[in-house]
Amino acid sequence: MKDILLVLPEIVLLSLTSLLLVVDLFVGRTQKHFTFACGIGALLWTALFVGAQFTPIGSMPSETAFAGLFVADGAATVLKLAILLSAAVALAYSWTYLKKHGLDNGEFIALVLLGTLGMMVIASAASMLTAYLGLELLSLSMYALVALKRDDRIATEAAMKYFVLGALASGLLLFGMSIIYGATGSISLGGISAALGKANPTAVAFGLIFIAAGVSFKLGVVPFHMWVPDVYNGAPTAVTLFLGTAPKVAAFALAYRLFGSGLTPSAGDWSVILAVIATLSVVLGNLIAIVQTNIKRMLAYSAVANMGFLLLGFVGGGKEGYAAALFYAVAYAITGLVSFGILVLLSGRGVEFDNIDDLKGLNTRSPWFAFLMLLAMFSLAGIPPTIGFWAKLSVIESVVGAGYTWIAVIAVLASLVGAFYYLRVVRVMYFAEPSEGALALPNRSETVLISANALAILVLGALPSAIMAVCLKALQAG
């Protein structure tokens, strides 16, 4: 019975997803907004179960279920809440856009919910097997979401690239896990941590390389970033919104469970691998983003650079480094919801906002939405007093504390380069002549939601120590 109670949020979400699929069969084409409301309700209801089951964070015990396959701890709680709320907000932004493009169907909701379930499983993974199962559930849902616009050649091509490269990365990850299992005789992350010191160092080194490659693909960092710009650009913008937010938190969860729990004794080896990957990602992501004219591709390369920053938290190591990476993942999800959310909301009623020039003169046409996008760009660039500034600062502090000062210097310089293309978006919005064509603005409820989302960038930026304290407590309780 205890095991069932620990996995109750996952059971609730799976049950509600199954029920939603049945209900959708009886909902007419003109009433699909009811299905969307049910989908958002399912995510929020599950979030209530997560919050009610594990609070308060500071006193959370780490409990395992199903013979050590599943763990319920502080880290899982914070990660699940961030994932569920991000997915719910992304769904709320997507309705008008999907309706315009004929994608307002139950399949979209079901795939988002199943992908979210996979992310929750990753967040509570206490075994390599559980982590892999959750990852595959998430990945298969995302492949289908990207290909949901079946008549679009670009979307289909993006989905095929994502599927082929994703399958290859999953194979690399699984192969690395099998090597670690062969070297330690355990698939439990706790068992691996205990046995790693006595394992064959050569076998462990090979396993670490393959696991690092698989995790790097899921994060979308160099040199496994090739799919990111094509998928971000080819997928419907509503799918890009979901792909660029909640799964990034899940990617942190995957890295934390594998590197921060199971492979901690070999931190001296994998931290070097991650340091190289993170540094290349921060530099190349920002440099390539400069020449992009398509805003979704620009934000895709921005994501490569930002996920490189997230990995730097693991290079810093220790609870402080992991907490900084968690802080960064949450901050990036909040900011991504605003940047992609504005594109989705503005594209849902008029011209598709694909290129940076589509935002020309946005301040003239809608000063409020221009201001909200400005907040998002400032946060991504790491300009105070936004939450993005404190997230970058916390990661850099952890890297310096670990003795990698040269990496911190490179990261700061790369961030200065990155500020150029973020500020270019601001310049286009405020100083360029408005684009032709009327701008249809979102309705009041959508405007209120994205305004609250954007203002959170400032409000949470004013409370960085409180957020960092929550992240530290969550990881210490794990």
PDB file of C-alpha atoms in Angstrom, residues 26-301:
ATOM      1  CA  PHE A  26     -17.809  11.981 -27.394  1.00  0.00           C
ATOM      2  CA  VAL A  27     -16.803  15.637 -27.674  1.00  0.00           C
ATOM      3  CA  GLY A  28     -17.825  17.369 -30.892  1.00  0.00           C
ATOM      4  CA  ARG A  29     -15.380  19.231 -33.080  1.00  0.00           C
ATOM      5  CA  THR A  30     -16.740  22.589 -31.926  1.00  0.00           C
ATOM      6  CA  GLN A  31     -16.405  21.655 -28.240  1.00  0.00           C
ATOM      7  CA  LYS A  32     -12.728  20.698 -28.159  1.00  0.00           C
ATOM      8  CA  HIS A  33     -12.022  23.517 -25.725  1.00  0.00           C
ATOM      9  CA  PHE A  34     -13.630  21.263 -23.109  1.00  0.00           C
ATOM     10  CA  THR A  35     -10.939  18.641 -23.749  1.00  0.00           C
ATOM     11  CA  PHE A  36      -8.231  21.279 -23.365  1.00  0.00           C
ATOM     12  CA  ALA A  37      -9.735  22.484 -20.100  1.00  0.00           C
ATOM     13  CA  CYS A  38      -9.775  18.887 -18.851  1.00  0.00           C
ATOM     14  CA  GLY A  39      -6.133  18.461 -19.854  1.00  0.00           C
ATOM     15  CA  ILE A  40      -5.067  21.564 -17.936  1.00  0.00           C
ATOM     16  CA  GLY A  41      -7.229  20.439 -15.011  1.00  0.00           C
ATOM     17  CA  ALA A  42      -5.547  17.026 -15.013  1.00  0.00           C
ATOM     18  CA  LEU A  43      -2.106  18.626 -14.740  1.00  0.00           C
ATOM     19  CA  LEU A  44      -3.176  21.001 -11.961  1.00  0.00           C
ATOM     20  CA  TRP A  45      -4.981  18.213 -10.083  1.00  0.00           C
ATOM     21  CA  THR A  46      -1.859  16.067 -10.250  1.00  0.00           C
ATOM     22  CA  ALA A  47       0.201  19.024  -8.995  1.00  0.00           C
ATOM     23  CA  LEU A  48      -2.095  19.217  -5.958  1.00  0.00           C
ATOM     24  CA  PHE A  49      -1.429  15.543  -5.214  1.00  0.00           C
ATOM     25  CA  VAL A  50       2.325  16.148  -5.482  1.00  0.00           C
ATOM     26  CA  GLY A  51       2.196  19.146  -3.172  1.00  0.00           C
ATOM     27  CA  ALA A  52      -0.118  17.541  -0.622  1.00  0.00           C
ATOM     28  CA  GLN A  53       1.883  14.330  -0.458  1.00  0.00           C
ATOM     29  CA  PHE A  54       5.365  15.655   0.201  1.00  0.00           C
ATOM     30  CA  THR A  55       5.266  19.051   1.905  1.00  0.00           C
ATOM     31  CA  PRO A  56       7.033  20.601   3.760  1.00  0.00           C
ATOM     32  CA  ILE A  57      10.243  20.368   1.760  1.00  0.00           C
ATOM     33  CA  GLY A  58      12.635  20.770   4.675  1.00  0.00           C
ATOM     34  CA  SER A  59      11.333  17.682   6.472  1.00  0.00           C
ATOM     35  CA  MET A  60      10.903  15.355   3.508  1.00  0.00           C
ATOM     36  CA  PRO A  61      12.282  11.863   4.021  1.00  0.00           C
ATOM     37  CA  SER A  62      13.679  10.038   1.033  1.00  0.00           C
ATOM     38  CA  GLU A  63      11.424   7.021   0.530  1.00  0.00           C
ATOM     39  CA  THR A  64      11.708   4.340  -2.118  1.00  0.00           C
ATOM     40  CA  ALA A  65       9.052   2.143  -3.686  1.00  0.00           C
ATOM     41  CA  PHE A  66       8.869  -0.999  -5.815  1.00  0.00           C
ATOM     42  CA  ALA A  67      12.117  -2.562  -4.632  1.00  0.00           C
ATOM     43  CA  GLY A  68      14.166   0.601  -5.069  1.00  0.00           C
ATOM     44  CA  LEU A  69      12.972   1.521  -8.578  1.00  0.00           C
ATOM     45  CA  PHE A  70      11.168   4.704  -7.536  1.00  0.00           C
ATOM     46  CA  VAL A  71      12.127   7.433  -5.064  1.00  0.00           C
ATOM     47  CA  ALA A  72      10.011  10.160  -3.464  1.00  0.00           C
ATOM     48  CA  ASP A  73      12.142  12.971  -2.053  1.00  0.00           C
ATOM     49  CA  GLY A  74      12.528  16.744  -2.019  1.00  0.00           C
ATOM     50  CA  ALA A  75      14.171  16.922  -5.437  1.00  0.00           C
ATOM     51  CA  ALA A  76      11.359  14.884  -6.992  1.00  0.00           C
ATOM     52  CA  THR A  77       8.750  17.184  -5.464  1.00  0.00           C
ATOM     53  CA  VAL A  78      10.248  20.427  -6.751  1.00  0.00           C
ATOM     54  CA  LEU A  79      10.954  18.927 -10.172  1.00  0.00           C
ATOM     55  CA  LYS A  80       7.458  17.496 -10.548  1.00  0.00           C
ATOM     56  CA  LEU A  81       5.784  20.741  -9.531  1.00  0.00           C
ATOM     57  CA  ALA A  82       7.925  22.703 -12.011  1.00  0.00           C
ATOM     58  CA  ILE A  83       7.170  20.192 -14.784  1.00  0.00           C
ATOM     59  CA  LEU A  84       3.416  20.057 -14.144  1.00  0.00           C
ATOM     60  CA  LEU A  85       2.957  23.818 -13.857  1.00  0.00           C
ATOM     61  CA  SER A  86       5.102  24.474 -16.953  1.00  0.00           C
ATOM     62  CA  ALA A  87       3.086  21.954 -18.980  1.00  0.00           C
ATOM     63  CA  ALA A  88      -0.223  23.432 -17.761  1.00  0.00           C
ATOM     64  CA  VAL A  89       0.791  26.981 -18.699  1.00  0.00           C
ATOM     65  CA  ALA A  90       2.096  25.819 -22.092  1.00  0.00           C
ATOM     66  CA  LEU A  91      -1.265  24.141 -22.779  1.00  0.00           C
ATOM     67  CA  ALA A  92      -3.154  27.283 -21.781  1.00  0.00           C
ATOM     68  CA  TYR A  93      -1.135  29.358 -24.261  1.00  0.00           C
ATOM     69  CA  SER A  94      -1.562  26.839 -27.079  1.00  0.00           C
ATOM     70  CA  TRP A  95      -5.337  26.586 -27.489  1.00  0.00           C
ATOM     71  CA  THR A  96      -5.926  29.470 -29.928  1.00  0.00           C
ATOM     72  CA  TYR A  97      -2.882  28.595 -32.033  1.00  0.00           C
ATOM     73  CA  LEU A  98      -3.843  24.934 -32.321  1.00  0.00           C
ATOM     74  CA  LYS A  99      -7.420  25.824 -33.201  1.00  0.00           C
ATOM     75  CA  LYS A 100      -6.224  28.093 -35.995  1.00  0.00           C
ATOM     76  CA  HIS A 101      -4.036  25.331 -37.443  1.00  0.00           C
ATOM     77  CA  GLY A 102      -6.588  22.534 -37.056  1.00  0.00           C
ATOM     78  CA  LEU A 103      -4.581  20.755 -34.360  1.00  0.00           C
ATOM     79  CA  ASP A 104      -7.101  21.223 -31.540  1.00  0.00           C
ATOM     80  CA  ASN A 105      -7.672  17.541 -30.913  1.00  0.00           C
ATOM     81  CA  GLY A 106      -7.482  15.092 -28.069  1.00  0.00           C
ATOM     82  CA  GLU A 107      -4.301  13.528 -29.428  1.00  0.00           C
ATOM     83  CA  PHE A 108      -2.307  16.684 -28.698  1.00  0.00           C
ATOM     84  CA  ILE A 109      -3.539  16.789 -25.090  1.00  0.00           C
ATOM     85  CA  ALA A 110      -2.943  13.069 -24.556  1.00  0.00           C
ATOM     86  CA  LEU A 111       0.612  13.267 -25.907  1.00  0.00           C
ATOM     87  CA  VAL A 112       1.408  16.265 -23.694  1.00  0.00           C
ATOM     88  CA  LEU A 113       0.037  14.461 -20.637  1.00  0.00           C
ATOM     89  CA  LEU A 114       1.902  11.239 -21.439  1.00  0.00           C
ATOM     90  CA  GLY A 115       5.105  13.192 -22.026  1.00  0.00           C
ATOM     91  CA  THR A 116       4.576  14.907 -18.679  1.00  0.00           C
ATOM     92  CA  LEU A 117       4.081  11.510 -17.046  1.00  0.00           C
ATOM     93  CA  GLY A 118       7.402  10.392 -18.501  1.00  0.00           C
ATOM     94  CA  MET A 119       9.075  13.487 -17.040  1.00  0.00           C
ATOM     95  CA  MET A 120       7.607  12.724 -13.617  1.00  0.00           C
ATOM     96  CA  VAL A 121       8.962   9.178 -13.782  1.00  0.00           C
ATOM     97  CA  ILE A 122      12.425  10.553 -14.598  1.00  0.00           C
ATOM     98  CA  ALA A 123      12.195  12.945 -11.637  1.00  0.00           C
ATOM     99  CA  SER A 124      11.594  10.000  -9.279  1.00  0.00           C
ATOM    100  CA  ALA A 125      13.986   7.531 -10.890  1.00  0.00           C
ATOM    101  CA  ALA A 126      16.005   5.529  -8.355  1.00  0.00           C
ATOM    102  CA  SER A 127      17.220   3.052 -10.952  1.00  0.00           C
ATOM    103  CA  MET A 128      18.720   3.253 -14.434  1.00  0.00           C
ATOM    104  CA  LEU A 129      15.777   1.174 -15.645  1.00  0.00           C
ATOM    105  CA  THR A 130      13.210   3.668 -14.315  1.00  0.00           C
ATOM    106  CA  ALA A 131      15.136   6.611 -15.761  1.00  0.00           C
ATOM    107  CA  TYR A 132      15.262   4.960 -19.169  1.00  0.00           C
ATOM    108  CA  LEU A 133      11.561   4.044 -19.172  1.00  0.00           C
ATOM    109  CA  GLY A 134      10.564   7.587 -18.249  1.00  0.00           C
ATOM    110  CA  LEU A 135      12.883   9.008 -20.886  1.00  0.00           C
ATOM    111  CA  GLU A 136      11.453   6.793 -23.617  1.00  0.00           C
ATOM    112  CA  LEU A 137       7.871   7.696 -22.668  1.00  0.00           C
ATOM    113  CA  LEU A 138       8.796  11.368 -22.944  1.00  0.00           C
ATOM    114  CA  SER A 139      10.735  10.909 -26.194  1.00  0.00           C
ATOM    115  CA  LEU A 140       8.047   8.911 -27.995  1.00  0.00           C
ATOM    116  CA  SER A 141       5.447  11.505 -27.032  1.00  0.00           C
ATOM    117  CA  MET A 142       7.652  14.323 -28.339  1.00  0.00           C
ATOM    118  CA  TYR A 143       8.335  12.553 -31.659  1.00  0.00           C
ATOM    119  CA  ALA A 144       4.598  12.264 -32.254  1.00  0.00           C
ATOM    120  CA  LEU A 145       3.936  15.870 -31.209  1.00  0.00           C
ATOM    121  CA  VAL A 146       6.514  17.242 -33.633  1.00  0.00           C
ATOM    122  CA  ALA A 147       4.938  15.208 -36.459  1.00  0.00           C
ATOM    123  CA  LEU A 148       1.364  16.104 -35.493  1.00  0.00           C
ATOM    124  CA  LYS A 149       0.975  18.433 -38.483  1.00  0.00           C
ATOM    125  CA  ARG A 150       1.042  15.545 -40.936  1.00  0.00           C
ATOM    126  CA  ASP A 151       0.529  17.593 -44.109  1.00  0.00           C
ATOM    127  CA  ASP A 152       3.484  19.866 -43.389  1.00  0.00           C
ATOM    128  CA  ARG A 153       6.649  18.631 -45.095  1.00  0.00           C
ATOM    129  CA  ILE A 154       8.966  20.641 -42.824  1.00  0.00           C
ATOM    130  CA  ALA A 155       7.317  19.318 -39.664  1.00  0.00           C
ATOM    131  CA  THR A 156       7.477  15.744 -40.937  1.00  0.00           C
ATOM    132  CA  GLU A 157      11.152  16.139 -41.849  1.00  0.00           C
ATOM    133  CA  ALA A 158      11.903  17.605 -38.407  1.00  0.00           C
ATOM    134  CA  ALA A 159      10.108  14.712 -36.708  1.00  0.00           C
ATOM    135  CA  MET A 160      12.071  12.150 -38.733  1.00  0.00           C
ATOM    136  CA  LYS A 161      15.382  13.791 -37.829  1.00  0.00           C
ATOM    137  CA  TYR A 162      14.363  13.943 -34.195  1.00  0.00           C
ATOM    138  CA  PHE A 163      13.262  10.315 -34.195  1.00  0.00           C
ATOM    139  CA  VAL A 164      16.357   8.917 -35.918  1.00  0.00           C
ATOM    140  CA  LEU A 165      18.850  10.908 -33.840  1.00  0.00           C
ATOM    141  CA  GLY A 166      16.810  10.322 -30.682  1.00  0.00           C
ATOM    142  CA  ALA A 167      16.805   6.578 -31.252  1.00  0.00           C
ATOM    143  CA  LEU A 168      20.581   6.664 -31.729  1.00  0.00           C
ATOM    144  CA  ALA A 169      21.046   8.676 -28.530  1.00  0.00           C
ATOM    145  CA  SER A 170      18.773   6.303 -26.602  1.00  0.00           C
ATOM    146  CA  GLY A 171      20.887   3.410 -27.836  1.00  0.00           C
ATOM    147  CA  LEU A 172      24.066   5.129 -26.677  1.00  0.00           C
ATOM    148  CA  LEU A 173      22.548   5.826 -23.274  1.00  0.00           C
ATOM    149  CA  LEU A 174      21.276   2.273 -22.889  1.00  0.00           C
ATOM    150  CA  PHE A 175      24.651   0.874 -23.952  1.00  0.00           C
ATOM    151  CA  GLY A 176      26.389   3.046 -21.363  1.00  0.00           C
ATOM    152  CA  MET A 177      23.951   1.882 -18.695  1.00  0.00           C
ATOM    153  CA  SER A 178      24.585  -1.748 -19.624  1.00  0.00           C
ATOM    154  CA  ILE A 179      28.344  -1.236 -19.253  1.00  0.00           C
ATOM    155  CA  ILE A 180      27.877   0.329 -15.810  1.00  0.00           C
ATOM    156  CA  TYR A 181      25.579  -2.550 -14.869  1.00  0.00           C
ATOM    157  CA  GLY A 182      28.193  -5.051 -16.006  1.00  0.00           C
ATOM    158  CA  ALA A 183      30.895  -3.261 -14.011  1.00  0.00           C
ATOM    159  CA  THR A 184      28.910  -2.826 -10.789  1.00  0.00           C
ATOM    160  CA  GLY A 185      26.323  -5.630 -10.922  1.00  0.00           C
ATOM    161  CA  SER A 186      23.486  -3.241 -10.057  1.00  0.00           C
ATOM    162  CA  ILE A 187      20.905  -1.099 -11.861  1.00  0.00           C
ATOM    163  CA  SER A 188      19.933   0.728  -8.655  1.00  0.00           C
ATOM    164  CA  LEU A 189      21.523   4.172  -8.517  1.00  0.00           C
ATOM    165  CA  GLY A 190      22.294   3.679  -4.839  1.00  0.00           C
ATOM    166  CA  GLY A 191      23.821   0.276  -5.519  1.00  0.00           C
ATOM    167  CA  ILE A 192      25.895   1.685  -8.375  1.00  0.00           C
ATOM    168  CA  SER A 193      27.214   4.463  -6.130  1.00  0.00           C
ATOM    169  CA  ALA A 194      28.237   1.941  -3.490  1.00  0.00           C
ATOM    170  CA  ALA A 195      29.934  -0.459  -5.926  1.00  0.00           C
ATOM    171  CA  LEU A 196      31.551   2.012  -8.305  1.00  0.00           C
ATOM    172  CA  GLY A 197      34.763   2.339  -6.329  1.00  0.00           C
ATOM    173  CA  LYS A 198      35.463  -1.400  -6.688  1.00  0.00           C
ATOM    174  CA  ALA A 199      34.483  -1.631 -10.357  1.00  0.00           C
ATOM    175  CA  ASN A 200      36.838  -1.951 -13.324  1.00  0.00           C
ATOM    176  CA  PRO A 201      37.914   1.668 -14.030  1.00  0.00           C
ATOM    177  CA  THR A 202      38.208   1.087 -17.796  1.00  0.00           C
ATOM    178  CA  ALA A 203      34.674  -0.269 -18.045  1.00  0.00           C
ATOM    179  CA  VAL A 204      33.358   2.594 -15.907  1.00  0.00           C
ATOM    180  CA  ALA A 205      35.124   5.146 -18.110  1.00  0.00           C
ATOM    181  CA  PHE A 206      33.532   3.714 -21.259  1.00  0.00           C
ATOM    182  CA  GLY A 207      30.137   3.628 -19.576  1.00  0.00           C
ATOM    183  CA  LEU A 208      30.463   7.252 -18.510  1.00  0.00           C
ATOM    184  CA  ILE A 209      31.283   8.360 -22.054  1.00  0.00           C
ATOM    185  CA  PHE A 210      28.181   6.717 -23.505  1.00  0.00           C
ATOM    186  CA  ILE A 211      25.915   7.950 -20.704  1.00  0.00           C
ATOM    187  CA  ALA A 212      27.266  11.489 -21.084  1.00  0.00           C
ATOM    188  CA  ALA A 213      26.562  11.301 -24.830  1.00  0.00           C
ATOM    189  CA  GLY A 214      22.970  10.150 -24.272  1.00  0.00           C
ATOM    190  CA  VAL A 215      22.237  12.775 -21.619  1.00  0.00           C
ATOM    191  CA  SER A 216      23.847  15.482 -23.770  1.00  0.00           C
ATOM    192  CA  PHE A 217      21.497  14.661 -26.640  1.00  0.00           C
ATOM    193  CA  LYS A 218      18.464  14.980 -24.401  1.00  0.00           C
ATOM    194  CA  LEU A 219      19.772  18.341 -23.190  1.00  0.00           C
ATOM    195  CA  GLY A 220      20.514  19.381 -26.781  1.00  0.00           C
ATOM    196  CA  VAL A 221      24.115  20.464 -26.182  1.00  0.00           C
ATOM    197  CA  VAL A 222      27.206  20.441 -28.431  1.00  0.00           C
ATOM    198  CA  PRO A 223      28.098  18.192 -30.230  1.00  0.00           C
ATOM    199  CA  PHE A 224      24.667  16.512 -29.988  1.00  0.00           C
ATOM    200  CA  HIS A 225      22.666  19.634 -30.797  1.00  0.00           C
ATOM    201  CA  MET A 226      22.055  19.072 -34.519  1.00  0.00           C
ATOM    202  CA  TRP A 227      18.375  18.254 -34.045  1.00  0.00           C
ATOM    203  CA  VAL A 228      17.527  21.303 -31.919  1.00  0.00           C
ATOM    204  CA  PRO A 229      17.241  24.109 -34.543  1.00  0.00           C
ATOM    205  CA  ASP A 230      15.483  21.895 -37.099  1.00  0.00           C
ATOM    206  CA  VAL A 231      12.946  20.577 -34.592  1.00  0.00           C
ATOM    207  CA  TYR A 232      12.296  23.972 -32.997  1.00  0.00           C
ATOM    208  CA  ASN A 233      11.734  25.522 -36.414  1.00  0.00           C
ATOM    209  CA  GLY A 234       9.895  22.633 -38.064  1.00  0.00           C
ATOM    210  CA  ALA A 235       7.456  21.823 -35.273  1.00  0.00           C
ATOM    211  CA  PRO A 236       4.262  23.871 -34.800  1.00  0.00           C
ATOM    212  CA  THR A 237       5.086  26.785 -32.497  1.00  0.00           C
ATOM    213  CA  ALA A 238       2.797  25.396 -29.784  1.00  0.00           C
ATOM    214  CA  VAL A 239       4.825  22.161 -29.788  1.00  0.00           C
ATOM    215  CA  THR A 240       8.069  24.166 -29.709  1.00  0.00           C
ATOM    216  CA  LEU A 241       6.711  25.991 -26.655  1.00  0.00           C
ATOM    217  CA  PHE A 242       6.186  22.714 -24.813  1.00  0.00           C
ATOM    218  CA  LEU A 243       9.455  21.172 -26.053  1.00  0.00           C
ATOM    219  CA  GLY A 244      11.492  24.189 -24.958  1.00  0.00           C
ATOM    220  CA  THR A 245      10.211  24.422 -21.377  1.00  0.00           C
ATOM    221  CA  ALA A 246       9.112  21.459 -19.219  1.00  0.00           C
ATOM    222  CA  PRO A 247      11.416  18.854 -20.896  1.00  0.00           C
ATOM    223  CA  LYS A 248      14.409  21.026 -19.982  1.00  0.00           C
ATOM    224  CA  VAL A 249      13.530  20.573 -16.326  1.00  0.00           C
ATOM    225  CA  ALA A 250      13.210  16.831 -16.977  1.00  0.00           C
ATOM    226  CA  ALA A 251      16.632  16.839 -18.650  1.00  0.00           C
ATOM    227  CA  PHE A 252      18.084  18.305 -15.462  1.00  0.00           C
ATOM    228  CA  ALA A 253      16.284  15.577 -13.505  1.00  0.00           C
ATOM    229  CA  LEU A 254      17.854  12.891 -15.708  1.00  0.00           C
ATOM    230  CA  ALA A 255      21.341  14.355 -15.301  1.00  0.00           C
ATOM    231  CA  TYR A 256      20.880  14.789 -11.549  1.00  0.00           C
ATOM    232  CA  ARG A 257      19.634  11.246 -10.964  1.00  0.00           C
ATOM    233  CA  LEU A 258      22.432   9.698 -13.019  1.00  0.00           C
ATOM    234  CA  PHE A 259      25.402  11.936 -12.228  1.00  0.00           C
ATOM    235  CA  GLY A 260      24.346  13.405  -8.882  1.00  0.00           C
ATOM    236  CA  SER A 261      23.108  10.136  -7.376  1.00  0.00           C
ATOM    237  CA  GLY A 262      24.435   7.001  -9.066  1.00  0.00           C
ATOM    238  CA  LEU A 263      27.744   8.131 -10.547  1.00  0.00           C
ATOM    239  CA  THR A 264      28.916  10.539  -7.840  1.00  0.00           C
ATOM    240  CA  PRO A 265      32.060   8.506  -6.938  1.00  0.00           C
ATOM    241  CA  SER A 266      33.292   8.987 -10.525  1.00  0.00           C
ATOM    242  CA  ALA A 267      32.662  12.749 -10.514  1.00  0.00           C
ATOM    243  CA  GLY A 268      36.324  13.396 -11.241  1.00  0.00           C
ATOM    244  CA  ASP A 269      35.914  11.647 -14.596  1.00  0.00           C
ATOM    245  CA  TRP A 270      32.491  12.759 -15.798  1.00  0.00           C
ATOM    246  CA  SER A 271      32.937  16.364 -14.644  1.00  0.00           C
ATOM    247  CA  VAL A 272      35.778  16.745 -17.167  1.00  0.00           C
ATOM    248  CA  ILE A 273      33.560  15.406 -19.962  1.00  0.00           C
ATOM    249  CA  LEU A 274      30.710  17.710 -18.974  1.00  0.00           C
ATOM    250  CA  ALA A 275      33.080  20.674 -18.657  1.00  0.00           C
ATOM    251  CA  VAL A 276      34.171  20.307 -22.282  1.00  0.00           C
ATOM    252  CA  ILE A 277      30.590  19.793 -23.527  1.00  0.00           C
ATOM    253  CA  ALA A 278      29.243  22.716 -21.502  1.00  0.00           C
ATOM    254  CA  THR A 279      31.987  25.113 -22.596  1.00  0.00           C
ATOM    255  CA  LEU A 280      31.535  24.255 -26.278  1.00  0.00           C
ATOM    256  CA  SER A 281      27.769  24.643 -25.943  1.00  0.00           C
ATOM    257  CA  VAL A 282      27.952  28.054 -24.303  1.00  0.00           C
ATOM    258  CA  VAL A 283      30.395  29.357 -26.913  1.00  0.00           C
ATOM    259  CA  LEU A 284      29.029  27.809 -30.114  1.00  0.00           C
ATOM    260  CA  GLY A 285      25.380  28.230 -29.160  1.00  0.00           C
ATOM    261  CA  ASN A 286      25.783  31.958 -28.666  1.00  0.00           C
ATOM    262  CA  LEU A 287      27.984  32.471 -31.717  1.00  0.00           C
ATOM    263  CA  ILE A 288      25.682  30.626 -34.134  1.00  0.00           C
ATOM    264  CA  ALA A 289      22.581  32.338 -32.713  1.00  0.00           C
ATOM    265  CA  ILE A 290      23.966  35.723 -33.801  1.00  0.00           C
ATOM    266  CA  VAL A 291      23.506  35.000 -37.528  1.00  0.00           C
ATOM    267  CA  GLN A 292      19.949  33.622 -37.251  1.00  0.00           C
ATOM    268  CA  THR A 293      17.053  35.572 -38.762  1.00  0.00           C
ATOM    269  CA  ASN A 294      14.388  33.020 -37.825  1.00  0.00           C
ATOM    270  CA  ILE A 295      13.420  33.679 -34.216  1.00  0.00           C
ATOM    271  CA  LYS A 296      12.656  30.044 -33.442  1.00  0.00           C
ATOM    272  CA  ARG A 297      16.072  28.965 -34.712  1.00  0.00           C
ATOM    273  CA  MET A 298      17.654  31.805 -32.743  1.00  0.00           C
ATOM    274  CA  LEU A 299      15.903  30.626 -29.584  1.00  0.00           C
ATOM    275  CA  ALA A 300      16.968  27.061 -30.419  1.00  0.00           C
ATOM    276  CA  TYR A 301      20.658  27.982 -30.434  1.00  0.00           C
TER     277      TYR A 301
END
